[in-house]
Short mmCIF file of C-alpha atoms and ligand atoms in Angstrom, two decimals:
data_model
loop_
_atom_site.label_atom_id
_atom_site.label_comp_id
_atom_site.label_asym_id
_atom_site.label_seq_id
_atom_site.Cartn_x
_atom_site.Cartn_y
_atom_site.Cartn_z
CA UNK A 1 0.00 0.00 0.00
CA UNK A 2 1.19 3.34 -0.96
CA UNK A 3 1.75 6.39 1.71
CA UNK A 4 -0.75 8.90 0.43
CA UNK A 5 0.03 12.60 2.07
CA UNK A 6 -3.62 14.51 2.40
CA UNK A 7 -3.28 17.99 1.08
CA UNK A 8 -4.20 19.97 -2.20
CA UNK A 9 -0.87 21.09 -2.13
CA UNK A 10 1.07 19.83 -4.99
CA UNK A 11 4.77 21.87 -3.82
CA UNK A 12 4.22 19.97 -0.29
CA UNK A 13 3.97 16.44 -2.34
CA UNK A 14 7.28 17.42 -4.48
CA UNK A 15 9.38 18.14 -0.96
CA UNK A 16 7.73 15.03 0.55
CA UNK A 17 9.00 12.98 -2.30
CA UNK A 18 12.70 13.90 -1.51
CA UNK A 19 12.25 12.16 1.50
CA UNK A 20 10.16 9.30 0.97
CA UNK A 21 10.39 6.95 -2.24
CA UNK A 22 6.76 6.27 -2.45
CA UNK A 23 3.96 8.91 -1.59
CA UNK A 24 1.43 10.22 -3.38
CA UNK A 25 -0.97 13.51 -3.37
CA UNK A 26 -4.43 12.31 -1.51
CA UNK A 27 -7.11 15.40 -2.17
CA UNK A 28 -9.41 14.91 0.79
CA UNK A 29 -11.17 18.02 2.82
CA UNK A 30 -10.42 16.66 6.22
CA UNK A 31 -11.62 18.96 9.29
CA UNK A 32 -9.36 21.18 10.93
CA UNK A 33 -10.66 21.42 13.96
CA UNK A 34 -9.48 24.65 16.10
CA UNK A 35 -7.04 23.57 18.71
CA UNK A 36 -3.77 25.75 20.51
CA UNK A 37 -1.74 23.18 19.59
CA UNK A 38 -0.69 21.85 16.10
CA UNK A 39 -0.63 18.60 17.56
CA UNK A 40 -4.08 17.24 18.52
CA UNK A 41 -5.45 19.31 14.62
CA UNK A 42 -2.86 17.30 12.96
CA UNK A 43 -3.82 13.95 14.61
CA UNK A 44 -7.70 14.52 14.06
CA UNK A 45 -6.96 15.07 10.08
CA UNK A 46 -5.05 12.14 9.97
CA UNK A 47 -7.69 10.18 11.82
CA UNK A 48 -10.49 11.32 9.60
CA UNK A 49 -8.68 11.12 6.38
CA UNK A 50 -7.32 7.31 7.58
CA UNK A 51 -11.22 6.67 7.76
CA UNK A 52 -11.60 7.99 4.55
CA UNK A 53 -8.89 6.50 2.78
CA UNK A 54 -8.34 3.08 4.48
CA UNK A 55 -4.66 3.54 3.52
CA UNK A 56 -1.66 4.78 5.52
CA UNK A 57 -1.87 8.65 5.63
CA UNK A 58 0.27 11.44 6.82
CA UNK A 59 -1.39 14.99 7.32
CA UNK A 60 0.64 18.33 7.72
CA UNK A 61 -0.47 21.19 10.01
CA UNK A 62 2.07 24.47 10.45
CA UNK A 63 2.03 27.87 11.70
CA UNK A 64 4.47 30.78 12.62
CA UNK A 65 4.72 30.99 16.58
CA UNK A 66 6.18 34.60 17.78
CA UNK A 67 7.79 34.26 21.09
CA UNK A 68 7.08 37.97 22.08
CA UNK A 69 3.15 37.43 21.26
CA UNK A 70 3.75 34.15 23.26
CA UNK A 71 3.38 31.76 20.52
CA UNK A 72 0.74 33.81 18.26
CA UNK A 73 -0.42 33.25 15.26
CA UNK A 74 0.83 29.50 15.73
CA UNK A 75 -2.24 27.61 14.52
CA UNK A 76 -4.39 30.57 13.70
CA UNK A 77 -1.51 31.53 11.27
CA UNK A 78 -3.44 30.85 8.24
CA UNK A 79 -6.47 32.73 9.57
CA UNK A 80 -4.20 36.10 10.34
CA UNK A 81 -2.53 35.37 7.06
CA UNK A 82 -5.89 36.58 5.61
CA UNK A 83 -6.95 39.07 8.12
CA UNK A 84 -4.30 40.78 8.99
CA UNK A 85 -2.33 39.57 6.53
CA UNK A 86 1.41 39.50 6.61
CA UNK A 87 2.72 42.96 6.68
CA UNK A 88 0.90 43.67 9.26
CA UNK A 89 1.43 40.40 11.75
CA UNK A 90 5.59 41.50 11.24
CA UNK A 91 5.01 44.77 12.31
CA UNK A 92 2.78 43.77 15.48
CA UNK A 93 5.36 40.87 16.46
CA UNK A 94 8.23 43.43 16.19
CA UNK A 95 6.62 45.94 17.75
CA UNK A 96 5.62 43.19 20.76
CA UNK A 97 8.90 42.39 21.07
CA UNK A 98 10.59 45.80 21.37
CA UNK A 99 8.33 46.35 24.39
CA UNK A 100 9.18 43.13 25.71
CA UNK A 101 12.13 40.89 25.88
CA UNK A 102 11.74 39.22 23.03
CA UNK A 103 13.91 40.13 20.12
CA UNK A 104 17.10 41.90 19.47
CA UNK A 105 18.33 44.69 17.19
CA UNK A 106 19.31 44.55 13.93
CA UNK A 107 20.63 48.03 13.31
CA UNK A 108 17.67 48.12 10.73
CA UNK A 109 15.17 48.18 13.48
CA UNK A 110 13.64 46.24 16.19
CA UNK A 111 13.01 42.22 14.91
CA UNK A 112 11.06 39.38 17.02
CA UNK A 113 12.17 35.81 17.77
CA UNK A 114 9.89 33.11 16.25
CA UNK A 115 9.95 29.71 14.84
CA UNK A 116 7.95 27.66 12.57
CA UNK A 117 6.48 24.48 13.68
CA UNK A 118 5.42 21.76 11.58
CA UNK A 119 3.66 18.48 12.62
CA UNK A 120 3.00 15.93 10.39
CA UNK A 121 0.53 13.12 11.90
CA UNK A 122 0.84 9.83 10.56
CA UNK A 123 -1.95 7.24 11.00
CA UNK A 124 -2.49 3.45 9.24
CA UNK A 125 -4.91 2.11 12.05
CA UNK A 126 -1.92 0.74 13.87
CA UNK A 127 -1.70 1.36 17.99
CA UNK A 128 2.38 2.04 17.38
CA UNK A 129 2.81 0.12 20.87
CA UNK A 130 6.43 -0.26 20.84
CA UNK A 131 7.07 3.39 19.06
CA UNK A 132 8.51 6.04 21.24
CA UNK A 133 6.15 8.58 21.86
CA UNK A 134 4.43 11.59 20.75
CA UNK A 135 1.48 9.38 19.64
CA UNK A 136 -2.14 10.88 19.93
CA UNK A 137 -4.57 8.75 21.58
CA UNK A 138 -7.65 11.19 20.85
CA UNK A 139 -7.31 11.17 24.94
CA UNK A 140 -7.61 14.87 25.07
CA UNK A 141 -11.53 15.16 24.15
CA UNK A 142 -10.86 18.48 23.91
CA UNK A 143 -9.79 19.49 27.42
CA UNK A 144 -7.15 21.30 26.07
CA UNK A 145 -9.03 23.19 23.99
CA UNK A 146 -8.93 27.21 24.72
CA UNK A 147 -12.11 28.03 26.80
CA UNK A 148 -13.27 30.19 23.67
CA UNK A 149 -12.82 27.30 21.44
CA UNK A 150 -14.87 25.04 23.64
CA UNK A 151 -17.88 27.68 23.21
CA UNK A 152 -17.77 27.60 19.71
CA UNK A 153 -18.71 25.72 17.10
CA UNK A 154 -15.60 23.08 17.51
CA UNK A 155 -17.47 20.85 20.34
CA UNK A 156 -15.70 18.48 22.52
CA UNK A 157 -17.04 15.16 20.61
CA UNK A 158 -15.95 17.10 17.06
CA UNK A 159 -12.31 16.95 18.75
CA UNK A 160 -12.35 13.37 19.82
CA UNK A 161 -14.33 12.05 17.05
CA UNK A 162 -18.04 10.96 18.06
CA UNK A 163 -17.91 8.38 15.24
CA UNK A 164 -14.93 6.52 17.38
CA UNK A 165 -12.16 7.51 15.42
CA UNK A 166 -11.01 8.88 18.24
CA UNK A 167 -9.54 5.33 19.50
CA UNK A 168 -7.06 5.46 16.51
CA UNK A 169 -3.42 6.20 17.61
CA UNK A 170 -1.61 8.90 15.32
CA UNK A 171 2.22 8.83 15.64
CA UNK A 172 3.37 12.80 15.34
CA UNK A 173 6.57 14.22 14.08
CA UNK A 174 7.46 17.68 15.23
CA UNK A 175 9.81 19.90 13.03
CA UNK A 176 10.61 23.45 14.25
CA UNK A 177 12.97 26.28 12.29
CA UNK A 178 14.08 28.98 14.40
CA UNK A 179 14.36 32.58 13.03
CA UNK A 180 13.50 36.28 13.45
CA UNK A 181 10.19 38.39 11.97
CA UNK A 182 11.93 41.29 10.00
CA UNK A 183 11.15 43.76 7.48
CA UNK A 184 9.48 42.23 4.26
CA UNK A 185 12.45 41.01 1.80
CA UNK A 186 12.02 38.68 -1.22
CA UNK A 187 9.37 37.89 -3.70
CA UNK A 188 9.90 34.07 -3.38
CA UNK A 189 7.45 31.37 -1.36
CA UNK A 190 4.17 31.82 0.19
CA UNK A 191 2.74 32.92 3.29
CA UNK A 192 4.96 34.63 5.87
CA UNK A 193 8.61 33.71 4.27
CA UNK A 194 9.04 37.61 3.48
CA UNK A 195 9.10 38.54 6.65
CA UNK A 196 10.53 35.13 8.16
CA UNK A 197 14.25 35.44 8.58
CA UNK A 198 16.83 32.52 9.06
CA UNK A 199 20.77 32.63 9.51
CA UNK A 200 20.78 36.20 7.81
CA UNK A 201 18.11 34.91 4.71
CA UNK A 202 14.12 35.36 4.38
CA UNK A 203 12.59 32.30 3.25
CA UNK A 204 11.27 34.39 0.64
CA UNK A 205 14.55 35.38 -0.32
CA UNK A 206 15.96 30.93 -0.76
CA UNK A 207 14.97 28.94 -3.59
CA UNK A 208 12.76 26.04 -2.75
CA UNK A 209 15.74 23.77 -2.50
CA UNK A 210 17.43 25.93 0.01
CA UNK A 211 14.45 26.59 1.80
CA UNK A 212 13.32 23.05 1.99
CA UNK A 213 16.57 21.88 3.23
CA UNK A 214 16.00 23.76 6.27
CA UNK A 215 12.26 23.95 6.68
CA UNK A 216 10.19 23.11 9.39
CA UNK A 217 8.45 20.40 7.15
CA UNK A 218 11.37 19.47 5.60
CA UNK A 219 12.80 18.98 9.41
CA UNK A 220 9.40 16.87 10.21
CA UNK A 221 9.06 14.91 7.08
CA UNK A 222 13.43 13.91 7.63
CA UNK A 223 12.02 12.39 11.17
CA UNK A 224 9.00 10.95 10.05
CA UNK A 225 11.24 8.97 6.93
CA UNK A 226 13.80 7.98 9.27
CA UNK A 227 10.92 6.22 11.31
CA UNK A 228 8.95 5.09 8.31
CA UNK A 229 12.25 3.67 6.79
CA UNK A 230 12.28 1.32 9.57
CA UNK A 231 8.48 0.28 9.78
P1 IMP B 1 -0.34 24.79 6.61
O1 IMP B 1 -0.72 24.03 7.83
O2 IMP B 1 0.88 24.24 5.93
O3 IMP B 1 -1.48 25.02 5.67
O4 IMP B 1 0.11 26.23 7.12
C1 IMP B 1 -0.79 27.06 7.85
C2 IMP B 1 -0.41 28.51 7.71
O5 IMP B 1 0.88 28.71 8.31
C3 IMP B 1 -0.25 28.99 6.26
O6 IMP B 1 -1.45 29.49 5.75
C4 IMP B 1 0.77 30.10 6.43
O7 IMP B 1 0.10 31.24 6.90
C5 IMP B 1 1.66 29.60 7.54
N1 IMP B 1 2.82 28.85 7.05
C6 IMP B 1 3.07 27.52 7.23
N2 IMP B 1 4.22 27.15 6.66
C7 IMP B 1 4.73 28.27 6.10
C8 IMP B 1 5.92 28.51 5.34
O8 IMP B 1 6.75 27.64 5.06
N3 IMP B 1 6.07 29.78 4.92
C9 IMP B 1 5.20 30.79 5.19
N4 IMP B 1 4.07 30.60 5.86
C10 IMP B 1 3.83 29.34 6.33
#
């Protein structure tokens, strides 16, 4: 059985398939539930989409997490991406972090210390017994949902599945880049890579090879082959 990676993404697909020798595109509308963490929305897409496909899976979920806004937009990030929008989320993270301690000086200006975070969630109806850990359980039922979220339309039994899919493990493989929010520079990428900066570069400044080599999902999909190479 071919590993099928959920997403309408094709570029995603293409990095994926530096790292793994047989994957292929899988263009299912899984729910993203609402959740603080990238973890537990990962694990209920891969859940759902297992159900759907009845073939091993992987699902993706990322975000931006600015340490001065303690962690914001993390998994809202593709929500402020089209609020806010970019421009704007650099300029409220660097101003954040000049009136806190949490970024440093560039002689350009004031920039913010943040990191992307990728996990990818990996589910084939296994119960991974003898993996090491992270594995979701769907054990959380939503008690670590934000109090907001829980009064919303994201209920407790959406989180843990009230079909029982909740019972079905998902292994989850964390990949994190750290880097500064700075001034908009580039025209490359997507999302917030023009104001993302690493070792001195935007991501909107690499070319998909040289961003991908040090990626947050490039990071996660490395440690997900490494473990898949041995299943
Ligand atoms: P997704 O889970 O990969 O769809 O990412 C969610 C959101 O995080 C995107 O809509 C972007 O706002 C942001 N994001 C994730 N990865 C990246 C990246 O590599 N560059 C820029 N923005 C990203």
């Amino acid at each position: 059985m071919t590993l099928r990676y959920v997403t309408t993404n094709p570029g995603k697909v293409r990095e994926a398939e530096e790292y793994l020798d047989d994957v292929s595109a899988l263009d299912y509308d899984y729910t993203e539930v609402q959740a603080p963490e990238l973890g537990p929305i990962a694990a209920h897409g891969a859940r759902e989409a297992y159900r759907h496909a009845g073939e091993p899976v992987i699902v993706d979920d990322a975000g931006l997490f600015v340490d001065a806004l303690d962690g914001f937009p993390g998994p809202y990030s593709s929500y402020v991406e089209h609020t806010l929008g970019v421009e704007l989320t650099g300029r409220v993270a660097r101003e954040a972090a000049a009136a806190a301690d949490g970024g440093d000086s560039d002689g350009d200006g004031e920039v913010a210390r943040a990191a992307f975070r990728c996990v990818i969630g990996y589910c084939d109806g296994d119960d991974f017994a003898a993996t090491p850990e992270p594995v979701d359980r769907g054990e959380r039922r939503g008690q670590d949902l934000a109090a907001d979220d829980r009064d919303s339309a994201t209920t407790d039994a959406q989180v843990a599945g009230d079909d029982g899919s909740a019972d079905l493990p998902v292994k989850l493989f964390e990949g994190v880049v750290p880097g500064r929010i700075v001034e908009p520079r580039g025209d490359g990428g997507f999302g917030y890579d023009p104001v993302f900066e690493h070792d001195g570069t935007t991501f909107a400044e690499m070319d998909a090879t040289e961003k991908n080599a040090v990626s947050h999902r490039g990071r996660a999909l490395a440690k997900f082959a490494d473990w898949f190479a041995e299943r």
